[in-house]
CSV table of C-alpha atoms in Angstrom, one decimal:
chain,number,residue,atom,x,y,z
A,1,MET,CA,0.1,0.1,-0.1
A,2,THR,CA,1.3,3.4,-1.1
A,3,ILE,CA,0.0,6.5,0.5
A,4,LYS,CA,-0.1,9.9,-1.1
A,5,CYS,CA,-1.5,12.1,1.8
A,6,GLY,CA,-2.9,12.1,5.3
A,7,THR,CA,-5.3,14.3,7.2
A,8,GLY,CA,-6.4,14.0,10.7
A,9,ALA,CA,-7.0,10.3,11.3
A,10,ARG,CA,-7.4,9.2,7.7
A,11,ILE,CA,-4.7,8.4,5.0
A,12,SER,CA,-5.4,8.2,1.3
A,13,ASP,CA,-3.7,6.3,-1.7
A,14,GLY,CA,-4.7,9.1,-4.2
A,15,LYS,CA,-6.4,6.6,-6.3
A,16,GLY,CA,-9.9,6.7,-4.5
A,17,SER,CA,-9.2,4.4,-1.5
A,18,GLU,CA,-9.1,6.1,2.0
A,19,TYR,CA,-8.3,4.3,5.3
A,20,LEU,CA,-8.8,5.2,9.1
A,21,ASP,CA,-5.3,5.1,10.4
A,22,PHE,CA,-4.7,3.4,13.7
A,23,ASP,CA,-1.0,2.9,13.2
A,24,LEU,CA,-0.1,6.8,13.1
A,25,ASN,CA,3.5,6.3,12.2
A,26,GLY,CA,4.1,4.0,15.0
A,27,GLY,CA,2.1,6.0,17.5
A,28,ARG,CA,4.3,9.1,16.8
A,29,LEU,CA,1.6,11.2,15.3
A,30,ILE,CA,-0.3,11.8,18.6
A,31,LEU,CA,-2.2,14.8,17.0
A,32,GLY,CA,-3.1,13.0,13.8
A,33,HIS,CA,-1.9,13.8,10.2
A,34,ALA,CA,-1.2,17.3,9.2
A,35,HIS,CA,-2.3,18.9,12.3
A,36,ARG,CA,-2.7,22.7,11.6
A,37,ASN,CA,-0.2,24.0,14.2
A,38,VAL,CA,2.4,21.6,13.1
A,39,VAL,CA,2.0,22.1,9.3
A,40,LEU,CA,2.1,26.0,9.8
A,41,GLY,CA,5.1,25.8,12.1
A,42,VAL,CA,7.0,23.5,9.6
A,43,LYS,CA,6.1,25.7,6.7
A,44,LYS,CA,7.4,28.8,8.4
A,45,CYS,CA,10.4,27.2,9.5
A,46,ALA,CA,11.3,25.7,6.1
A,47,GLU,CA,11.1,29.2,4.5
A,48,ARG,CA,14.0,30.2,6.7
A,49,GLY,CA,16.1,27.3,5.7
A,50,ILE,CA,16.2,23.4,5.7
A,51,GLY,CA,19.4,23.0,7.4
A,52,PHE,CA,22.4,24.8,8.6
A,53,GLY,CA,25.0,22.3,9.8
A,54,THR,CA,25.0,23.5,13.3
A,55,THR,CA,22.8,24.0,16.2
A,56,SER,CA,19.5,25.9,15.1
A,57,ARG,CA,17.1,28.1,17.2
A,58,ASP,CA,14.4,25.5,16.8
A,59,GLU,CA,16.6,22.8,18.5
A,60,GLU,CA,17.4,25.1,21.5
A,61,ASN,CA,13.6,25.9,21.8
A,62,LEU,CA,12.8,22.2,21.8
A,63,ARG,CA,15.4,21.4,24.2
A,64,ARG,CA,14.2,24.1,26.6
A,65,GLU,CA,10.6,22.8,26.4
A,66,LEU,CA,11.5,19.2,27.1
A,67,LEU,CA,13.7,20.2,30.0
A,68,ARG,CA,11.0,22.2,31.5
A,69,LYS,CA,8.6,19.2,31.0
A,70,PHE,CA,11.2,16.8,32.4
A,71,GLN,CA,12.5,18.7,35.5
A,72,ASN,CA,14.5,15.7,36.6
A,73,LEU,CA,16.9,16.1,33.7
A,74,GLN,CA,19.8,18.5,33.9
A,75,ASP,CA,20.5,18.3,30.0
A,76,LEU,CA,19.5,16.3,27.0
A,77,PHE,CA,21.2,16.0,23.4
A,78,PHE,CA,19.5,15.0,20.1
A,79,THR,CA,20.3,12.2,17.8
A,80,VAL,CA,19.2,11.6,14.3
A,81,SER,CA,17.2,8.6,15.1
A,82,GLU,CA,15.8,6.8,18.1
A,83,GLY,CA,18.4,3.8,17.4
A,84,GLU,CA,21.2,6.4,17.7
A,85,ALA,CA,19.9,7.6,21.1
A,86,LEU,CA,20.2,4.0,22.6
A,87,LEU,CA,23.7,3.4,21.1
A,88,ASP,CA,24.8,6.9,22.3
A,89,ALA,CA,23.5,6.0,25.9
A,90,VAL,CA,25.4,2.9,26.0
A,91,ALA,CA,28.6,4.7,24.9
A,92,LEU,CA,28.1,7.4,27.3
A,93,ALA,CA,27.5,5.1,30.2
A,94,CYS,CA,30.7,3.1,29.3
A,95,ARG,CA,32.8,6.2,29.2
A,96,ALA,CA,31.1,7.8,32.3
A,97,VAL,CA,32.1,4.7,34.6
A,98,LYS,CA,35.1,3.5,32.6
A,99,ARG,CA,33.8,0.0,32.2
A,100,LYS,CA,33.0,-1.9,29.0
A,101,LYS,CA,30.0,-4.3,29.6
A,102,VAL,CA,26.2,-3.3,29.4
A,103,ILE,CA,23.2,-5.5,30.3
A,104,ALA,CA,20.0,-5.0,28.4
A,105,CYS,CA,17.0,-6.1,30.0
A,106,CYS,CA,14.8,-5.5,26.8
A,107,SER,CA,12.4,-6.9,24.4
A,108,ARG,CA,13.6,-9.3,21.5
A,109,ARG,CA,13.5,-6.3,19.2
A,110,VAL,CA,15.9,-4.2,21.0
A,111,LEU,CA,18.1,-7.1,21.7
A,112,SER,CA,18.2,-8.0,17.8
A,113,VAL,CA,19.7,-4.4,17.3
A,114,PHE,CA,22.6,-5.0,19.3
A,115,GLU,CA,23.1,-8.5,17.9
A,116,SER,CA,23.0,-7.2,14.4
A,117,LEU,CA,25.5,-4.6,15.1
A,118,GLY,CA,27.9,-7.1,16.6
A,119,MET,CA,28.0,-5.3,20.0
A,120,THR,CA,29.3,-8.4,22.2
A,121,HIS,CA,29.9,-6.0,25.1
A,122,VAL,CA,26.0,-5.8,25.3
A,123,THR,CA,24.4,-8.9,27.2
A,124,GLY,CA,20.7,-9.6,26.7
A,125,VAL,CA,18.4,-10.6,29.7
A,126,ALA,CA,14.8,-11.2,29.3
A,127,VAL,CA,12.6,-8.6,31.0
A,128,GLU,CA,12.2,-9.0,34.5
A,129,ASP,CA,14.4,-11.9,34.8
A,130,ILE,CA,16.0,-10.9,38.0
A,131,GLU,CA,17.7,-14.1,38.9
A,132,THR,CA,19.8,-14.1,35.7
A,133,LEU,CA,20.5,-10.3,36.3
A,134,GLN,CA,21.7,-11.0,39.8
A,135,LYS,CA,23.9,-13.9,38.5
A,136,ILE,CA,25.8,-11.7,35.9
A,137,PHE,CA,26.5,-9.1,38.4
A,138,ALA,CA,27.7,-11.6,41.1
A,139,ASP,CA,30.1,-13.0,38.2
A,140,GLN,CA,31.7,-9.8,37.1
A,141,PRO,CA,30.4,-6.7,38.9
A,142,GLU,CA,33.6,-4.8,38.1
A,143,HIS,CA,33.0,-4.8,34.5
A,144,ILE,CA,29.3,-3.7,34.2
A,145,ALA,CA,29.0,-0.2,33.1
A,146,ALA,CA,25.0,0.0,33.0
A,147,VAL,CA,21.8,-1.8,32.8
A,148,ILE,CA,19.2,-0.8,30.3
A,149,VAL,CA,15.6,-1.2,31.4
A,150,GLU,CA,12.3,-0.8,29.3
A,151,PRO,CA,9.8,0.5,32.0
A,152,LEU,CA,7.0,-0.3,29.5
A,153,ILE,CA,7.1,-3.9,28.2
A,154,LEU,CA,5.6,-3.0,24.7
A,155,GLU,CA,5.0,-6.7,23.6
A,156,LYS,CA,2.9,-7.2,26.4
A,157,MET,CA,1.6,-3.5,27.1
A,158,ARG,CA,2.1,-3.5,30.8
A,159,LEU,CA,4.6,-1.7,33.1
A,160,VAL,CA,7.4,-3.5,34.8
A,161,SER,CA,6.8,-4.5,38.2
A,162,ALA,CA,7.7,-2.5,41.4
A,163,GLU,CA,9.8,-5.5,42.7
A,164,TYR,CA,11.9,-5.5,39.4
A,165,VAL,CA,12.4,-1.9,39.6
A,166,HIS,CA,13.7,-2.1,43.3
A,167,ALA,CA,15.9,-5.1,42.3
A,168,VAL,CA,17.4,-3.4,39.3
A,169,THR,CA,17.9,-0.1,41.3
A,170,GLU,CA,19.7,-1.8,44.4
A,171,LEU,CA,22.1,-3.8,42.1
A,172,CYS,CA,23.4,-0.7,40.1
A,173,ARG,CA,23.7,1.2,43.3
A,174,LYS,CA,25.6,-1.6,45.1
A,175,HIS,CA,27.9,-2.2,42.1
A,176,GLY,CA,28.5,1.5,40.7
A,177,ALA,CA,26.6,0.8,37.4
A,178,LEU,CA,24.3,3.3,35.8
A,179,LEU,CA,20.6,2.8,35.0
A,180,ILE,CA,19.5,3.6,31.4
A,181,SER,CA,15.8,3.9,30.8
A,182,ASP,CA,14.6,3.0,27.1
A,183,GLU,CA,11.7,5.2,26.6
A,184,ARG,CA,12.0,5.7,22.8
A,185,ARG,CA,8.6,4.3,22.0
A,186,SER,CA,6.8,5.5,25.2
A,187,CYS,CA,7.9,8.9,26.3
A,188,TYR,CA,5.2,11.9,25.9
A,189,HIS,CA,2.3,9.3,25.5
A,190,SER,CA,1.0,10.5,28.8
A,191,ALA,CA,0.7,13.6,31.0
A,192,SER,CA,3.7,12.5,33.1
A,193,GLY,CA,5.8,12.4,30.1
A,194,LEU,CA,8.2,9.6,31.2
A,195,VAL,CA,7.0,6.1,32.0
A,196,SER,CA,10.1,5.7,34.5
A,197,ARG,CA,8.1,8.3,36.7
A,198,GLU,CA,5.2,6.1,36.8
A,199,VAL,CA,7.1,3.0,37.9
A,200,GLY,CA,9.3,4.8,40.4
A,201,LEU,CA,12.5,4.2,38.3
A,202,LYS,CA,15.3,6.8,38.6
A,203,PRO,CA,17.7,6.4,35.7
A,204,GLU,CA,20.9,8.5,35.1
A,205,ILE,CA,20.2,8.3,31.4
A,206,VAL,CA,16.9,8.3,29.4
A,207,CYS,CA,16.4,7.5,25.9
A,208,LEU,CA,13.6,9.4,24.2
A,209,GLY,CA,12.0,9.3,20.9
A,210,GLY,CA,8.4,8.8,19.5
A,211,VAL,CA,6.2,12.0,19.6
A,212,LEU,CA,9.4,14.3,19.9
A,213,GLY,CA,10.0,14.7,16.2
A,214,GLY,CA,6.1,15.5,15.6
A,215,GLY,CA,6.1,12.5,13.2
A,216,PHE,CA,9.7,12.7,11.9
A,217,ALA,CA,12.4,10.5,13.1
A,218,LEU,CA,14.2,11.9,16.2
A,219,GLY,CA,15.8,10.6,19.2
A,220,ALA,CA,17.3,12.3,22.3
A,221,CYS,CA,19.3,11.2,25.3
A,222,GLY,CA,18.2,12.9,28.7
A,223,ILE,CA,21.0,13.3,31.4
A,224,ALA,CA,19.3,13.2,35.0
A,225,GLU,CA,19.9,15.7,37.6
A,226,GLY,CA,23.1,14.9,39.5
A,227,ALA,CA,24.4,12.0,37.1
A,228,VAL,CA,28.1,12.3,36.5
A,229,VAL,CA,28.8,12.1,32.8
A,230,PRO,CA,31.4,13.6,30.6
A,231,LYS,CA,29.9,16.7,29.2
A,232,ASP,CA,32.1,16.9,26.2
A,233,PHE,CA,30.4,13.5,25.1
A,234,TYR,CA,26.8,14.9,24.2
A,235,THR,CA,27.2,17.6,21.5
A,236,GLY,CA,24.2,16.5,19.4
A,237,ASP,CA,23.9,16.0,15.6
A,238,PRO,CA,24.2,19.2,13.7
A,239,GLN,CA,22.9,17.7,10.5
A,240,ILE,CA,19.3,17.4,12.0
A,241,SER,CA,16.9,19.7,10.2
A,242,PRO,CA,15.4,22.5,12.2
A,243,VAL,CA,12.1,21.5,10.4
A,244,ILE,CA,12.2,18.4,12.5
A,245,PHE,CA,12.7,20.3,15.8
A,246,ARG,CA,10.0,22.7,14.9
A,247,ALA,CA,7.6,19.9,14.2
A,248,GLY,CA,8.4,18.3,17.5
A,249,LEU,CA,8.1,21.8,19.3
A,250,MET,CA,4.7,22.6,17.8
A,251,THR,CA,3.3,19.2,18.8
A,252,VAL,CA,4.3,19.0,22.5
A,253,LYS,CA,3.3,22.6,22.8
A,254,VAL,CA,-0.3,21.5,22.0
A,255,LEU,CA,-0.4,18.6,24.5
A,256,ASN,CA,-1.7,19.3,28.0
A,257,ASP,CA,-3.2,17.4,31.0
A,258,ALA,CA,-6.8,17.8,29.6
A,259,LEU,CA,-6.0,16.3,26.1
A,260,PHE,CA,-4.0,13.4,27.4
A,261,LYS,CA,-7.0,12.5,29.7
A,262,THR,CA,-9.2,12.7,26.7
A,263,LEU,CA,-6.9,10.1,25.0
A,264,ASP,CA,-6.6,7.9,28.0
A,265,ASP,CA,-10.4,7.8,28.4
A,266,ARG,CA,-11.1,6.9,24.8
A,267,ALA,CA,-8.4,4.3,24.6
A,268,ARG,CA,-9.6,2.7,27.9
A,269,GLU,CA,-13.1,2.6,26.6
A,270,LEU,CA,-12.0,1.2,23.2
A,271,ALA,CA,-9.9,-1.7,25.0
A,272,GLU,CA,-12.9,-2.5,27.1
A,273,GLU,CA,-15.4,-2.6,24.3
A,274,LEU,CA,-12.8,-4.7,22.0
A,275,ASN,CA,-12.4,-7.3,24.8
A,276,ALA,CA,-16.1,-7.5,25.2
A,277,ALA,CA,-16.5,-8.1,21.2
A,278,CYS,CA,-14.0,-10.7,21.5
A,279,GLN,CA,-15.6,-12.6,24.3
A,280,GLU,CA,-19.1,-12.2,22.7
A,281,SER,CA,-17.9,-13.7,19.5
A,282,GLY,CA,-16.0,-16.5,21.3
A,283,GLY,CA,-12.6,-15.1,20.2
A,284,THR,CA,-9.5,-15.9,22.3
A,285,ALA,CA,-7.6,-12.6,21.6
A,286,ARG,CA,-7.6,-9.9,24.2
A,287,VAL,CA,-6.6,-6.1,24.2
A,288,SER,CA,-4.5,-4.1,26.5
A,289,CYS,CA,-3.7,-0.4,26.6
A,290,PHE,CA,-1.3,2.0,28.0
A,291,HIS,CA,-2.5,5.4,27.7
A,292,HIS,CA,-3.4,5.9,24.0
A,293,LEU,CA,-1.3,2.9,22.8
A,294,LEU,CA,-3.2,-0.2,22.5
A,295,LYS,CA,-2.1,-3.9,21.9
A,296,LEU,CA,-3.8,-7.1,20.5
A,297,HIS,CA,-2.8,-10.3,22.1
A,298,PHE,CA,-3.4,-13.7,20.4
A,299,PRO,CA,-2.7,-17.1,21.7
A,300,GLY,CA,1.0,-18.3,21.0
A,301,SER,CA,2.9,-16.0,18.5
A,302,GLY,CA,-0.3,-15.0,16.8
A,303,GLY,CA,1.5,-13.8,13.8
A,304,GLN,CA,-1.0,-15.6,11.3
A,305,GLN,CA,-4.2,-14.5,12.9
A,306,TYR,CA,-3.0,-11.0,13.3
A,307,GLY,CA,-2.1,-11.0,9.7
A,308,GLU,CA,-5.7,-12.2,8.7
A,309,LEU,CA,-7.1,-9.5,11.0
A,310,GLN,CA,-4.9,-6.7,9.6
A,311,GLU,CA,-6.2,-7.8,5.9
A,312,PHE,CA,-9.7,-8.0,7.1
A,313,LEU,CA,-9.4,-4.6,8.5
A,314,LEU,CA,-7.7,-3.1,5.5
A,315,ALA,CA,-10.5,-4.4,3.1
A,316,ARG,CA,-12.9,-2.4,5.2
A,317,GLY,CA,-10.9,0.9,5.1
A,318,ILE,CA,-9.0,0.6,8.4
A,319,TYR,CA,-5.4,0.4,8.7
A,320,ILE,CA,-3.2,-1.1,11.6
A,321,SER,CA,0.5,-1.9,11.6
A,322,PRO,CA,1.1,-5.3,9.7
A,323,ASP,CA,3.6,-6.1,12.5
A,324,VAL,CA,2.0,-8.4,15.2
A,325,ASP,CA,4.5,-6.8,17.7
A,326,GLU,CA,3.7,-3.4,17.1
A,327,PRO,CA,0.7,-1.5,19.0
A,328,PHE,CA,-2.0,0.3,17.4
A,329,SER,CA,-3.0,3.9,18.8
A,330,ILE,CA,-5.6,6.7,18.7
A,331,SER,CA,-5.0,10.3,18.2
A,332,LEU,CA,-6.7,13.6,19.1
A,333,ALA,CA,-7.9,13.5,15.5
A,334,HIS,CA,-9.9,10.2,16.0
A,335,SER,CA,-13.6,10.9,16.6
A,336,ARG,CA,-15.8,8.6,18.6
A,337,LYS,CA,-17.4,7.4,15.4
A,338,ASP,CA,-13.9,6.5,14.1
A,339,ILE,CA,-13.3,4.5,17.2
A,340,LYS,CA,-16.8,3.0,17.1
A,341,MET,CA,-16.0,1.9,13.6
A,342,LEU,CA,-12.8,0.0,14.5
A,343,LYS,CA,-14.6,-1.8,17.5
A,344,GLU,CA,-17.6,-2.8,15.1
A,345,THR,CA,-15.2,-4.0,12.6
A,346,VAL,CA,-12.9,-6.1,14.9
A,347,GLY,CA,-16.1,-7.7,16.4
A,348,GLU,CA,-17.2,-8.6,12.8
A,349,TYR,CA,-13.7,-10.4,12.2
A,350,PHE,CA,-14.2,-12.6,15.4
A,351,LYS,CA,-17.9,-13.2,14.6
A,352,ALA,CA,-16.8,-14.5,11.0
A,353,LEU,CA,-14.2,-16.7,12.7
A,354,ARG,CA,-16.6,-18.4,14.7
A,355,HIS,CA,-19.1,-19.1,11.9
């Protein structure tokens, strides 16, 4: 499917087919497509120049806005992508404590990135596997620079447990390792802004992404207040266009507690209604949500059934990610009628399966 344009909650291929979009560029378009404020801001910025090869005023404005929002951070620097933010966080932690090994308590997708890059100094551990984490620290405590934690388990769409947060925190404090919170897919999806706040995690370094670029790819590393890290390391990337920073700035300026509450309420209501539709039709799938992100869970891997559902929805004018591991999301552009259409169409799919 090739898309020509998108407005609000809809995308079009320019050939007469229009779709309700519940993917929203991986959840990054929290305001929907072509939001007026973002478009006008980007247009005005582009008229002043696309790129300068050095720090732009728009970069500084977005940095100030984020530091105002995340008052537990003393500084942050931007990266050209979310992936670069995580790699820079690893390098920064190793340099800060002068150690070489990092433990990544992350999802399969994150671990595969380290494996593909041949980063043998990064050891993967399953999320919430405290026993294995303790064993690694017991074997080589003097070599571990940091532990990476995903406070939101995206594949299961739930927060890590309080017991896990406490155990990881105590291990890092005891052995002088840093905590890195990977929030590239979850930051700014709620009024708190950072999921680490919601679970009581206090990292020295936070990896950011998602909504920050206003739909563009943009990553960032935040440095917590009081964290001792080499300041000459984080200089940012001068090649990032000011247009991207402006899109991000216009997006985060629109968001406020009332809008987040609206999104939360609609997502929660949708999850409840989808679960009811699944049960009524005898389906074995279920839906969970985290603020405006929602996840469909099927028995087993669920890849085949998810693919069938995705095709069923697409044929009826609804687009969700073709990737079973990816969440779908609602934006401020989705009306109650749009959400009702998704609920009813998913219900039709499960009824069709039963019969």
